[in-house]
């Protein structure tokens, strides 16, 4: 799978097989790539004869890719609609992740598949943006813990329409402490434009887009998805040393160098791509104890929403804001508790279970 | 008359076909075979003659022969809502 994910990169580490796979192996490969949203890379590998296939296998890939592209087109239709409505309401936007990467970072947008719409909106316009999506028929799964929490502290809210199409509305680039450290003003200071369906859309500027790709890969899932790592590899291939220097400088400003280092290491290891000076930097980077603790709430068995939420307290600026944040977490409104847990007691129990074993948790036994 | 892809149409290429979504339409139009080359050539507004000149070389066919086929294909794409006519 990783050889397919890396196909098209200038120096992929793994080699694709020299002969068509057996039927069973091929079906397993396709299923795995579909689950990982890597149909675009599979199609690329087959179309450019990097992956030998039988005629029947080529047909399977063709059908699989067409299905993925049809889904992306429906999401793009939704994206255009949402951005239009946001524009009418005076709400600024930045397109994030899949759609932006497909149009701006890949030579052919058909190479990058995605499963939802991701949009960044300003904190001050977050509640309004949710209301606009609500008017378009999207519903959020959970309410915010207390009024005002989303626009001040939340990372993102997922809103789904009756067709199952998701819009992830982002306020910052990550949950927890690293998300709190992101300089949001910087995200809005610049942008890169692209056109979809005759509409001008705005994505993050190139440097911030690479940073977001690193944050997403390093912090978004306990086991980073290959598609996220491939985005990083693709962007790095187009980055000159000056751009890399700027990206690392921004990461340093955000106190997120440990995040970028982890993302680069994962990209090099998991995609088996050839290392370079940046890989060397990432490999040799030693995070501070504080950053190691911060990373631990995102990774492996210690990672959990509750732990990230608790760890973010230290990064919330100002005593008053910290108190507001803590109050929302400790005493959320009933609607929030009911939506997430059978009772307040169950919620506390869940939080304690998630916290057990964390570096900052001490058992009273 | 010039022809061009509708600017509000969303599309992706997938192997030897193009998948096109027209705003507000539930159906996805699939353009394949020779239609794909025509679709790709419609990134800017062109007349039938201009398209025929370009695609005749691509398909190694006579310009006059292919122009009729192109006109026919354009008519279908216009009726399907994928291509717009510009005077």
GROMACS .gro file of C-alpha atoms in nm:
model
  452
    1UNK     CA    1   0.000   0.000   0.000
    2UNK     CA    2   0.272   0.245   0.085
    3UNK     CA    3   0.443   0.183  -0.249
    4UNK     CA    4   0.122   0.286  -0.423
    5UNK     CA    5   0.082   0.585  -0.192
    6UNK     CA    6   0.435   0.694  -0.281
    7UNK     CA    7   0.403   0.632  -0.655
    8UNK     CA    8   0.455   0.949  -0.851
    9UNK     CA    9   0.705   1.090  -0.604
   10UNK     CA   10   1.043   1.151  -0.760
   11UNK     CA   11   1.224   0.907  -0.533
   12UNK     CA   12   0.987   0.655  -0.378
   13UNK     CA   13   1.165   0.408  -0.155
   14UNK     CA   14   0.950   0.102  -0.213
   15UNK     CA   15   0.923  -0.059  -0.551
   16UNK     CA   16   0.594  -0.169  -0.695
   17UNK     CA   17   0.571  -0.534  -0.805
   18UNK     CA   18   0.698  -0.616  -1.152
   19UNK     CA   19   0.403  -0.839  -1.235
   20UNK     CA   20   0.029  -0.824  -1.175
   21UNK     CA   21  -0.074  -0.931  -0.827
   22UNK     CA   22  -0.280  -1.240  -0.766
   23UNK     CA   23  -0.655  -1.185  -0.761
   24UNK     CA   24  -0.674  -1.216  -0.385
   25UNK     CA   25  -0.381  -0.983  -0.320
   26UNK     CA   26  -0.514  -0.730  -0.567
   27UNK     CA   27  -0.859  -0.720  -0.408
   28UNK     CA   28  -0.700  -0.676  -0.064
   29UNK     CA   29  -0.486  -0.395  -0.200
   30UNK     CA   30  -0.780  -0.215  -0.359
   31UNK     CA   31  -0.990  -0.249  -0.045
   32UNK     CA   32  -0.707  -0.110   0.168
   33UNK     CA   33  -0.644   0.179  -0.068
   34UNK     CA   34  -1.014   0.264  -0.083
   35UNK     CA   35  -1.034   0.271   0.295
   36UNK     CA   36  -0.730   0.499   0.298
   37UNK     CA   37  -0.863   0.733   0.028
   38UNK     CA   38  -0.573   0.644  -0.196
   39UNK     CA   39  -0.774   0.557  -0.508
   40UNK     CA   40  -0.621   0.849  -0.691
   41UNK     CA   41  -0.269   0.723  -0.635
   42UNK     CA   42  -0.373   0.373  -0.740
   43UNK     CA   43  -0.521   0.509  -1.062
   44UNK     CA   44  -0.203   0.707  -1.125
   45UNK     CA   45   0.014   0.399  -1.071
   46UNK     CA   46  -0.199   0.191  -1.310
   47UNK     CA   47  -0.246   0.458  -1.576
   48UNK     CA   48   0.125   0.529  -1.598
   49UNK     CA   49   0.216   0.160  -1.594
   50UNK     CA   50   0.395   0.182  -1.261
   51UNK     CA   51   0.180  -0.101  -1.129
   52UNK     CA   52   0.134  -0.388  -1.373
   53UNK     CA   53  -0.226  -0.509  -1.385
   54UNK     CA   54  -0.437  -0.746  -1.588
   55UNK     CA   55  -0.717  -0.608  -1.805
   56UNK     CA   56  -0.969  -0.713  -1.542
   57UNK     CA   57  -0.772  -0.542  -1.268
   58UNK     CA   58  -0.745  -0.224  -1.474
   59UNK     CA   59  -1.121  -0.221  -1.510
   60UNK     CA   60  -1.162  -0.262  -1.133
   61UNK     CA   61  -0.928   0.032  -1.071
   62UNK     CA   62  -1.112   0.239  -1.331
   63UNK     CA   63  -1.448   0.177  -1.163
   64UNK     CA   64  -1.302   0.237  -0.817
   65UNK     CA   65  -1.146   0.567  -0.924
   66UNK     CA   66  -1.455   0.689  -1.106
   67UNK     CA   67  -1.659   0.621  -0.794
   68UNK     CA   68  -1.412   0.820  -0.583
   69UNK     CA   69  -1.410   1.108  -0.831
   70UNK     CA   70  -1.789   1.121  -0.839
   71UNK     CA   71  -1.788   1.149  -0.460
   72UNK     CA   72  -1.527   1.426  -0.473
   73UNK     CA   73  -1.734   1.614  -0.729
   74UNK     CA   74  -2.041   1.604  -0.505
   75UNK     CA   75  -1.832   1.736  -0.218
   76UNK     CA   76  -1.697   2.008  -0.442
   77UNK     CA   77  -2.050   2.104  -0.536
   78UNK     CA   78  -2.125   2.135  -0.165
   79UNK     CA   79  -1.804   2.333  -0.110
   80UNK     CA   80  -1.900   2.588  -0.375
   81UNK     CA   81  -2.249   2.622  -0.231
   82UNK     CA   82  -2.120   2.672   0.123
   83UNK     CA   83  -1.857   2.925   0.018
   84UNK     CA   84  -2.123   3.116  -0.177
   85UNK     CA   85  -2.349   3.129   0.127
   86UNK     CA   86  -2.058   3.228   0.348
   87UNK     CA   87  -1.971   3.505   0.104
   88UNK     CA   88  -2.329   3.634   0.108
   89UNK     CA   89  -2.313   3.643   0.488
   90UNK     CA   90  -1.974   3.816   0.491
   91UNK     CA   91  -1.799   3.512   0.638
   92UNK     CA   92  -1.436   3.466   0.536
   93UNK     CA   93  -1.310   3.119   0.456
   94UNK     CA   94  -1.003   2.914   0.384
   95UNK     CA   95  -1.044   2.577   0.216
   96UNK     CA   96  -0.839   2.316   0.398
   97UNK     CA   97  -0.702   1.970   0.330
   98UNK     CA   98  -0.844   1.751   0.051
   99UNK     CA   99  -0.999   1.994  -0.193
  100UNK     CA  100  -0.723   2.253  -0.150
  101UNK     CA  101  -0.448   1.992  -0.183
  102UNK     CA  102  -0.612   1.838  -0.490
  103UNK     CA  103  -0.620   2.169  -0.676
  104UNK     CA  104  -0.303   2.333  -0.549
  105UNK     CA  105  -0.051   2.066  -0.459
  106UNK     CA  106  -0.108   1.784  -0.706
  107UNK     CA  107  -0.042   1.813  -1.079
  108UNK     CA  108  -0.378   1.647  -1.144
  109UNK     CA  109  -0.666   1.698  -0.902
  110UNK     CA  110  -0.782   1.347  -0.989
  111UNK     CA  111  -0.489   1.212  -0.795
  112UNK     CA  112  -0.616   1.330  -0.456
  113UNK     CA  113  -0.935   1.183  -0.311
  114UNK     CA  114  -1.115   1.313  -0.006
  115UNK     CA  115  -1.424   1.237   0.195
  116UNK     CA  116  -1.550   1.567   0.330
  117UNK     CA  117  -1.531   1.943   0.302
  118UNK     CA  118  -1.292   2.123   0.537
  119UNK     CA  119  -1.323   2.496   0.588
  120UNK     CA  120  -1.143   2.732   0.824
  121UNK     CA  121  -1.344   3.028   0.951
  122UNK     CA  122  -1.252   3.311   1.183
  123UNK     CA  123  -1.320   3.265   1.553
  124UNK     CA  124  -1.537   3.578   1.551
  125UNK     CA  125  -1.751   3.434   1.271
  126UNK     CA  126  -1.763   3.075   1.392
  127UNK     CA  127  -2.112   3.083   1.542
  128UNK     CA  128  -2.246   3.261   1.235
  129UNK     CA  129  -2.087   3.000   1.006
  130UNK     CA  130  -2.253   2.721   1.202
  131UNK     CA  131  -2.586   2.900   1.168
  132UNK     CA  132  -2.539   2.930   0.790
  133UNK     CA  133  -2.463   2.558   0.765
  134UNK     CA  134  -2.769   2.491   0.977
  135UNK     CA  135  -2.981   2.688   0.731
  136UNK     CA  136  -2.837   2.468   0.455
  137UNK     CA  137  -2.963   2.161   0.637
  138UNK     CA  138  -2.646   2.055   0.817
  139UNK     CA  139  -2.664   1.932   1.174
  140UNK     CA  140  -2.389   1.895   1.429
  141UNK     CA  141  -2.355   1.573   1.621
  142UNK     CA  142  -2.284   1.734   1.960
  143UNK     CA  143  -2.371   2.079   2.092
  144UNK     CA  144  -2.094   2.294   2.233
  145UNK     CA  145  -2.024   2.244   2.606
  146UNK     CA  146  -2.137   2.597   2.692
  147UNK     CA  147  -2.240   2.896   2.480
  148UNK     CA  148  -1.935   3.069   2.339
  149UNK     CA  149  -1.705   2.769   2.374
  150UNK     CA  150  -1.675   2.701   2.002
  151UNK     CA  151  -1.569   3.048   1.897
  152UNK     CA  152  -1.305   3.069   2.170
  153UNK     CA  153  -1.166   2.721   2.214
  154UNK     CA  154  -1.288   2.455   1.976
  155UNK     CA  155  -1.074   2.310   1.698
  156UNK     CA  156  -1.354   2.210   1.466
  157UNK     CA  157  -1.718   2.113   1.443
  158UNK     CA  158  -1.848   1.849   1.204
  159UNK     CA  159  -2.180   1.921   1.043
  160UNK     CA  160  -2.361   1.662   0.831
  161UNK     CA  161  -2.648   1.701   0.586
  162UNK     CA  162  -2.926   1.455   0.515
  163UNK     CA  163  -2.719   1.300   0.237
  164UNK     CA  164  -2.440   1.219   0.479
  165UNK     CA  165  -2.205   1.482   0.334
  166UNK     CA  166  -1.985   1.639   0.600
  167UNK     CA  167  -1.856   1.989   0.638
  168UNK     CA  168  -1.582   2.018   0.899
  169UNK     CA  169  -1.577   2.375   1.019
  170UNK     CA  170  -1.234   2.454   1.164
  171UNK     CA  171  -1.133   2.736   1.394
  172UNK     CA  172  -0.772   2.625   1.435
  173UNK     CA  173  -0.548   2.351   1.298
  174UNK     CA  174  -0.540   2.097   1.581
  175UNK     CA  175  -0.706   2.000   1.906
  176UNK     CA  176  -0.542   2.047   2.240
  177UNK     CA  177  -0.233   2.244   2.332
  178UNK     CA  178  -0.070   2.259   1.989
  179UNK     CA  179  -0.391   2.390   1.836
  180UNK     CA  180  -0.414   2.660   2.099
  181UNK     CA  181  -0.061   2.776   2.011
  182UNK     CA  182  -0.136   2.837   1.643
  183UNK     CA  183  -0.122   3.204   1.548
  184UNK     CA  184  -0.468   3.232   1.394
  185UNK     CA  185  -0.406   3.586   1.266
  186UNK     CA  186  -0.127   3.449   1.052
  187UNK     CA  187  -0.361   3.200   0.887
  188UNK     CA  188  -0.580   3.487   0.773
  189UNK     CA  189  -0.305   3.727   0.667
  190UNK     CA  190  -0.242   3.553   0.334
  191UNK     CA  191  -0.403   3.294   0.109
  192UNK     CA  192  -0.364   3.111  -0.216
  193UNK     CA  193  -0.650   3.126  -0.462
  194UNK     CA  194  -0.784   2.851  -0.680
  195UNK     CA  195  -1.086   2.818  -0.902
  196UNK     CA  196  -1.362   2.559  -0.876
  197UNK     CA  197  -1.668   2.575  -1.096
  198UNK     CA  198  -1.583   2.930  -1.194
  199UNK     CA  199  -1.572   3.043  -0.830
  200UNK     CA  200  -1.266   3.186  -0.664
  201UNK     CA  201  -1.184   2.999  -0.347
  202UNK     CA  202  -0.915   3.073  -0.092
  203UNK     CA  203  -0.687   2.818   0.067
  204UNK     CA  204  -0.414   2.870   0.322
  205UNK     CA  205  -0.096   3.013   0.175
  206UNK     CA  206   0.157   2.755   0.070
  207UNK     CA  207   0.374   2.768   0.383
  208UNK     CA  208   0.078   2.744   0.620
  209UNK     CA  209  -0.071   2.467   0.407
  210UNK     CA  210   0.240   2.256   0.455
  211UNK     CA  211   0.231   2.328   0.826
  212UNK     CA  212  -0.130   2.223   0.847
  213UNK     CA  213  -0.048   1.902   0.661
  214UNK     CA  214   0.220   1.833   0.923
  215UNK     CA  215  -0.015   1.912   1.212
  216UNK     CA  216  -0.286   1.695   1.067
  217UNK     CA  217  -0.054   1.401   1.006
  218UNK     CA  218   0.127   1.425   1.339
  219UNK     CA  219  -0.170   1.502   1.563
  220UNK     CA  220  -0.490   1.414   1.379
  221UNK     CA  221  -0.496   1.035   1.412
  222UNK     CA  222  -0.309   0.804   1.647
  223UNK     CA  223  -0.202   0.607   1.340
  224UNK     CA  224  -0.148   0.869   1.068
  225UNK     CA  225  -0.314   0.796   0.737
  226UNK     CA  226  -0.094   0.744   0.433
  227UNK     CA  227  -0.295   1.001   0.237
  228UNK     CA  228  -0.199   1.269   0.491
  229UNK     CA  229   0.167   1.169   0.476
  230UNK     CA  230   0.158   1.167   0.098
  231UNK     CA  231   0.036   1.529   0.105
  232UNK     CA  232   0.344   1.625   0.303
  233UNK     CA  233   0.575   1.436   0.069
  234UNK     CA  234   0.412   1.600  -0.234
  235UNK     CA  235   0.441   1.948  -0.087
  236UNK     CA  236   0.802   1.894   0.018
  237UNK     CA  237   0.901   1.789  -0.334
  238UNK     CA  238   0.792   2.133  -0.453
  239UNK     CA  239   0.950   2.322  -0.164
  240UNK     CA  240   1.285   2.492  -0.204
  241UNK     CA  241   1.525   2.533   0.092
  242UNK     CA  242   1.402   2.890   0.152
  243UNK     CA  243   1.044   2.772   0.189
  244UNK     CA  244   1.147   2.495   0.425
  245UNK     CA  245   1.335   2.750   0.630
  246UNK     CA  246   1.025   2.973   0.649
  247UNK     CA  247   0.801   2.681   0.746
  248UNK     CA  248   1.035   2.576   1.024
  249UNK     CA  249   1.052   2.937   1.146
  250UNK     CA  250   0.673   2.957   1.166
  251UNK     CA  251   0.660   2.622   1.346
  252UNK     CA  252   0.910   2.761   1.595
  253UNK     CA  253   0.693   3.070   1.649
  254UNK     CA  254   0.397   2.843   1.716
  255UNK     CA  255   0.607   2.624   1.946
  256UNK     CA  256   0.519   2.341   1.712
  257UNK     CA  257   0.862   2.227   1.594
  258UNK     CA  258   0.809   1.893   1.768
  259UNK     CA  259   0.492   1.847   1.563
  260UNK     CA  260   0.666   1.916   1.233
  261UNK     CA  261   0.957   1.692   1.327
  262UNK     CA  262   0.721   1.406   1.406
  263UNK     CA  263   0.533   1.461   1.078
  264UNK     CA  264   0.853   1.458   0.870
  265UNK     CA  265   0.982   1.145   1.043
  266UNK     CA  266   0.651   0.967   0.989
  267UNK     CA  267   0.643   1.070   0.623
  268UNK     CA  268   0.996   0.944   0.560
  269UNK     CA  269   0.946   0.617   0.750
  270UNK     CA  270   0.593   0.524   0.643
  271UNK     CA  271   0.630   0.616   0.276
  272UNK     CA  272   0.989   0.489   0.264
  273UNK     CA  273   1.093   0.802   0.077
  274UNK     CA  274   1.453   0.903   0.051
  275UNK     CA  275   1.571   1.120   0.338
  276UNK     CA  276   1.728   1.460   0.297
  277UNK     CA  277   1.849   1.751   0.510
  278UNK     CA  278   1.499   1.806   0.646
  279UNK     CA  279   1.469   1.441   0.741
  280UNK     CA  280   1.802   1.465   0.918
  281UNK     CA  281   1.678   1.767   1.111
  282UNK     CA  282   1.358   1.584   1.205
  283UNK     CA  283   1.545   1.272   1.312
  284UNK     CA  284   1.788   1.467   1.526
  285UNK     CA  285   1.526   1.700   1.673
  286UNK     CA  286   1.485   1.644   2.046
  287UNK     CA  287   1.158   1.782   2.180
  288UNK     CA  288   1.156   1.946   2.520
  289UNK     CA  289   1.004   1.756   2.810
  290UNK     CA  290   0.706   1.989   2.792
  291UNK     CA  291   0.656   1.914   2.423
  292UNK     CA  292   0.698   1.541   2.479
  293UNK     CA  293   0.422   1.557   2.738
  294UNK     CA  294   0.209   1.766   2.504
  295UNK     CA  295   0.260   1.517   2.219
  296UNK     CA  296   0.172   1.225   2.444
  297UNK     CA  297  -0.194   1.331   2.461
  298UNK     CA  298  -0.219   1.285   2.086
  299UNK     CA  299  -0.030   0.960   2.040
  300UNK     CA  300  -0.091   0.597   2.121
  301UNK     CA  301  -0.274   0.469   2.424
  302UNK     CA  302  -0.248   0.798   2.613
  303UNK     CA  303  -0.412   0.995   2.339
  304UNK     CA  304  -0.773   1.094   2.393
  305UNK     CA  305  -1.006   1.389   2.350
  306UNK     CA  306  -1.033   1.431   2.727
  307UNK     CA  307  -0.656   1.436   2.771
  308UNK     CA  308  -0.606   1.682   2.488
  309UNK     CA  309  -0.877   1.906   2.627
  310UNK     CA  310  -0.719   1.896   2.972
  311UNK     CA  311  -0.369   1.952   2.837
  312UNK     CA  312  -0.487   2.256   2.644
  313UNK     CA  313  -0.559   2.451   2.964
  314UNK     CA  314  -0.198   2.561   2.992
  315UNK     CA  315  -0.206   2.701   2.638
  316UNK     CA  316  -0.524   2.905   2.682
  317UNK     CA  317  -0.407   3.266   2.709
  318UNK     CA  318  -0.510   3.459   3.020
  319UNK     CA  319  -0.637   3.353   3.361
  320UNK     CA  320  -0.996   3.455   3.291
  321UNK     CA  321  -1.003   3.257   2.966
  322UNK     CA  322  -0.857   2.956   3.145
  323UNK     CA  323  -1.136   2.972   3.402
  324UNK     CA  324  -1.402   2.999   3.132
  325UNK     CA  325  -1.246   2.704   2.949
  326UNK     CA  326  -1.223   2.490   3.262
  327UNK     CA  327  -1.577   2.572   3.364
  328UNK     CA  328  -1.705   2.459   3.024
  329UNK     CA  329  -1.515   2.131   3.049
  330UNK     CA  330  -1.601   2.056   3.411
  331UNK     CA  331  -1.958   2.191   3.410
  332UNK     CA  332  -2.092   2.162   3.058
  333UNK     CA  333  -2.458   2.221   2.990
  334UNK     CA  334  -2.697   1.929   3.018
  335UNK     CA  335  -2.758   1.909   2.647
  336UNK     CA  336  -2.387   1.848   2.587
  337UNK     CA  337  -2.366   1.578   2.855
  338UNK     CA  338  -2.681   1.405   2.731
  339UNK     CA  339  -2.549   1.403   2.375
  340UNK     CA  340  -2.215   1.246   2.469
  341UNK     CA  341  -2.283   1.035   2.779
  342UNK     CA  342  -2.573   0.857   2.950
  343UNK     CA  343  -2.520   1.077   3.260
  344UNK     CA  344  -2.280   1.322   3.426
  345UNK     CA  345  -2.145   1.037   3.635
  346UNK     CA  346  -2.072   0.835   3.323
  347UNK     CA  347  -1.896   1.137   3.178
  348UNK     CA  348  -1.672   1.175   3.481
  349UNK     CA  349  -1.601   0.803   3.477
  350UNK     CA  350  -1.507   0.821   3.109
  351UNK     CA  351  -1.275   1.115   3.171
  352UNK     CA  352  -1.103   0.930   3.455
  353UNK     CA  353  -1.056   0.619   3.242
  354UNK     CA  354  -0.909   0.825   2.960
  355UNK     CA  355  -0.681   1.004   3.202
  356UNK     CA  356  -0.550   0.695   3.375
  357UNK     CA  357  -0.198   0.617   3.272
  358UNK     CA  358  -0.132   0.964   3.141
  359UNK     CA  359   0.190   1.130   3.250
  360UNK     CA  360  -0.001   1.386   3.456
  361UNK     CA  361  -0.236   1.143   3.626
  362UNK     CA  362  -0.158   1.012   3.967
  363UNK     CA  363  -0.366   0.737   4.120
  364UNK     CA  364  -0.464   0.785   4.480
  365UNK     CA  365  -0.423   0.415   4.549
  366UNK     CA  366  -2.045   3.039  -3.267
  367UNK     CA  367  -1.784   2.952  -3.010
  368UNK     CA  368  -1.809   2.675  -2.753
  369UNK     CA  369  -1.659   2.637  -2.409
  370UNK     CA  370  -1.699   2.418  -2.102
  371UNK     CA  371  -1.953   2.572  -1.868
  372UNK     CA  372  -1.748   2.756  -1.610
  373UNK     CA  373  -1.977   2.639  -1.331
  374UNK     CA  374  -1.942   2.273  -1.429
  375UNK     CA  375  -1.729   2.064  -1.197
  376UNK     CA  376  -1.531   1.782  -1.347
  377UNK     CA  377  -1.253   1.532  -1.303
  378UNK     CA  378  -1.069   1.313  -1.545
  379UNK     CA  379  -1.069   0.943  -1.466
  380UNK     CA  380  -0.864   0.728  -1.699
  381UNK     CA  381  -1.019   0.766  -2.044
  382UNK     CA  382  -1.326   0.962  -1.942
  383UNK     CA  383  -1.432   1.287  -1.782
  384UNK     CA  384  -1.698   1.298  -1.512
  385UNK     CA  385  -1.898   1.621  -1.510
  386UNK     CA  386  -2.135   1.756  -1.249
  387UNK     CA  387  -2.366   2.038  -1.348
  388UNK     CA  388  -2.488   2.260  -1.062
  389UNK     CA  389  -2.814   2.141  -0.915
  390UNK     CA  390  -2.827   1.831  -1.132
  391UNK     CA  391  -2.832   1.490  -0.965
  392UNK     CA  392  -2.688   1.308  -1.264
  393UNK     CA  393  -2.319   1.287  -1.341
  394UNK     CA  394  -2.233   1.308  -1.710
  395UNK     CA  395  -1.966   1.069  -1.830
  396UNK     CA  396  -1.772   1.181  -2.138
  397UNK     CA  397  -1.556   0.913  -2.291
  398UNK     CA  398  -1.383   0.807  -2.607
  399UNK     CA  399  -1.328   1.089  -2.855
  400UNK     CA  400  -1.547   1.310  -2.640
  401UNK     CA  401  -1.273   1.330  -2.379
  402UNK     CA  402  -1.029   1.492  -2.620
  403UNK     CA  403  -1.301   1.734  -2.725
  404UNK     CA  404  -1.382   1.813  -2.361
  405UNK     CA  405  -1.017   1.882  -2.282
  406UNK     CA  406  -0.993   2.112  -2.585
  407UNK     CA  407  -1.289   2.317  -2.463
  408UNK     CA  408  -1.091   2.484  -2.184
  409UNK     CA  409  -1.112   2.805  -2.388
  410UNK     CA  410  -1.385   2.920  -2.624
  411UNK     CA  411  -1.335   2.782  -2.974
  412UNK     CA  412  -1.527   2.746  -3.296
  413UNK     CA  413  -1.604   2.412  -3.452
  414UNK     CA  414  -1.343   2.479  -3.717
  415UNK     CA  415  -1.073   2.554  -3.458
  416UNK     CA  416  -1.157   2.238  -3.268
  417UNK     CA  417  -1.154   2.034  -3.587
  418UNK     CA  418  -0.809   2.164  -3.678
  419UNK     CA  419  -0.667   2.070  -3.339
  420UNK     CA  420  -0.839   1.735  -3.303
  421UNK     CA  421  -0.782   1.621  -3.662
  422UNK     CA  422  -0.414   1.604  -3.579
  423UNK     CA  423  -0.487   1.422  -3.252
  424UNK     CA  424  -0.706   1.162  -3.420
  425UNK     CA  425  -0.512   1.156  -3.748
  426UNK     CA  426  -0.826   1.220  -3.945
  427UNK     CA  427  -0.928   1.465  -4.216
  428UNK     CA  428  -1.039   1.801  -4.079
  429UNK     CA  429  -1.357   1.815  -4.282
  430UNK     CA  430  -1.457   1.466  -4.174
  431UNK     CA  431  -1.399   1.528  -3.808
  432UNK     CA  432  -1.571   1.866  -3.809
  433UNK     CA  433  -1.908   1.701  -3.865
  434UNK     CA  434  -1.849   1.461  -3.578
  435UNK     CA  435  -1.737   1.746  -3.355
  436UNK     CA  436  -2.048   1.950  -3.436
  437UNK     CA  437  -2.261   1.652  -3.346
  438UNK     CA  438  -2.074   1.593  -3.020
  439UNK     CA  439  -2.091   1.960  -2.929
  440UNK     CA  440  -2.465   1.955  -2.977
  441UNK     CA  441  -2.493   1.667  -2.733
  442UNK     CA  442  -2.271   1.839  -2.477
  443UNK     CA  443  -2.469   2.161  -2.504
  444UNK     CA  444  -2.797   1.974  -2.456
  445UNK     CA  445  -2.644   1.790  -2.161
  446UNK     CA  446  -2.564   2.126  -2.001
  447UNK     CA  447  -2.188   2.070  -1.995
  448UNK     CA  448  -2.089   2.312  -2.269
  449UNK     CA  449  -2.210   2.663  -2.339
  450UNK     CA  450  -2.245   2.843  -2.669
  451UNK     CA  451  -2.092   3.186  -2.695
  452UNK     CA  452  -2.172   3.420  -2.977
   0.00000   0.00000   0.00000
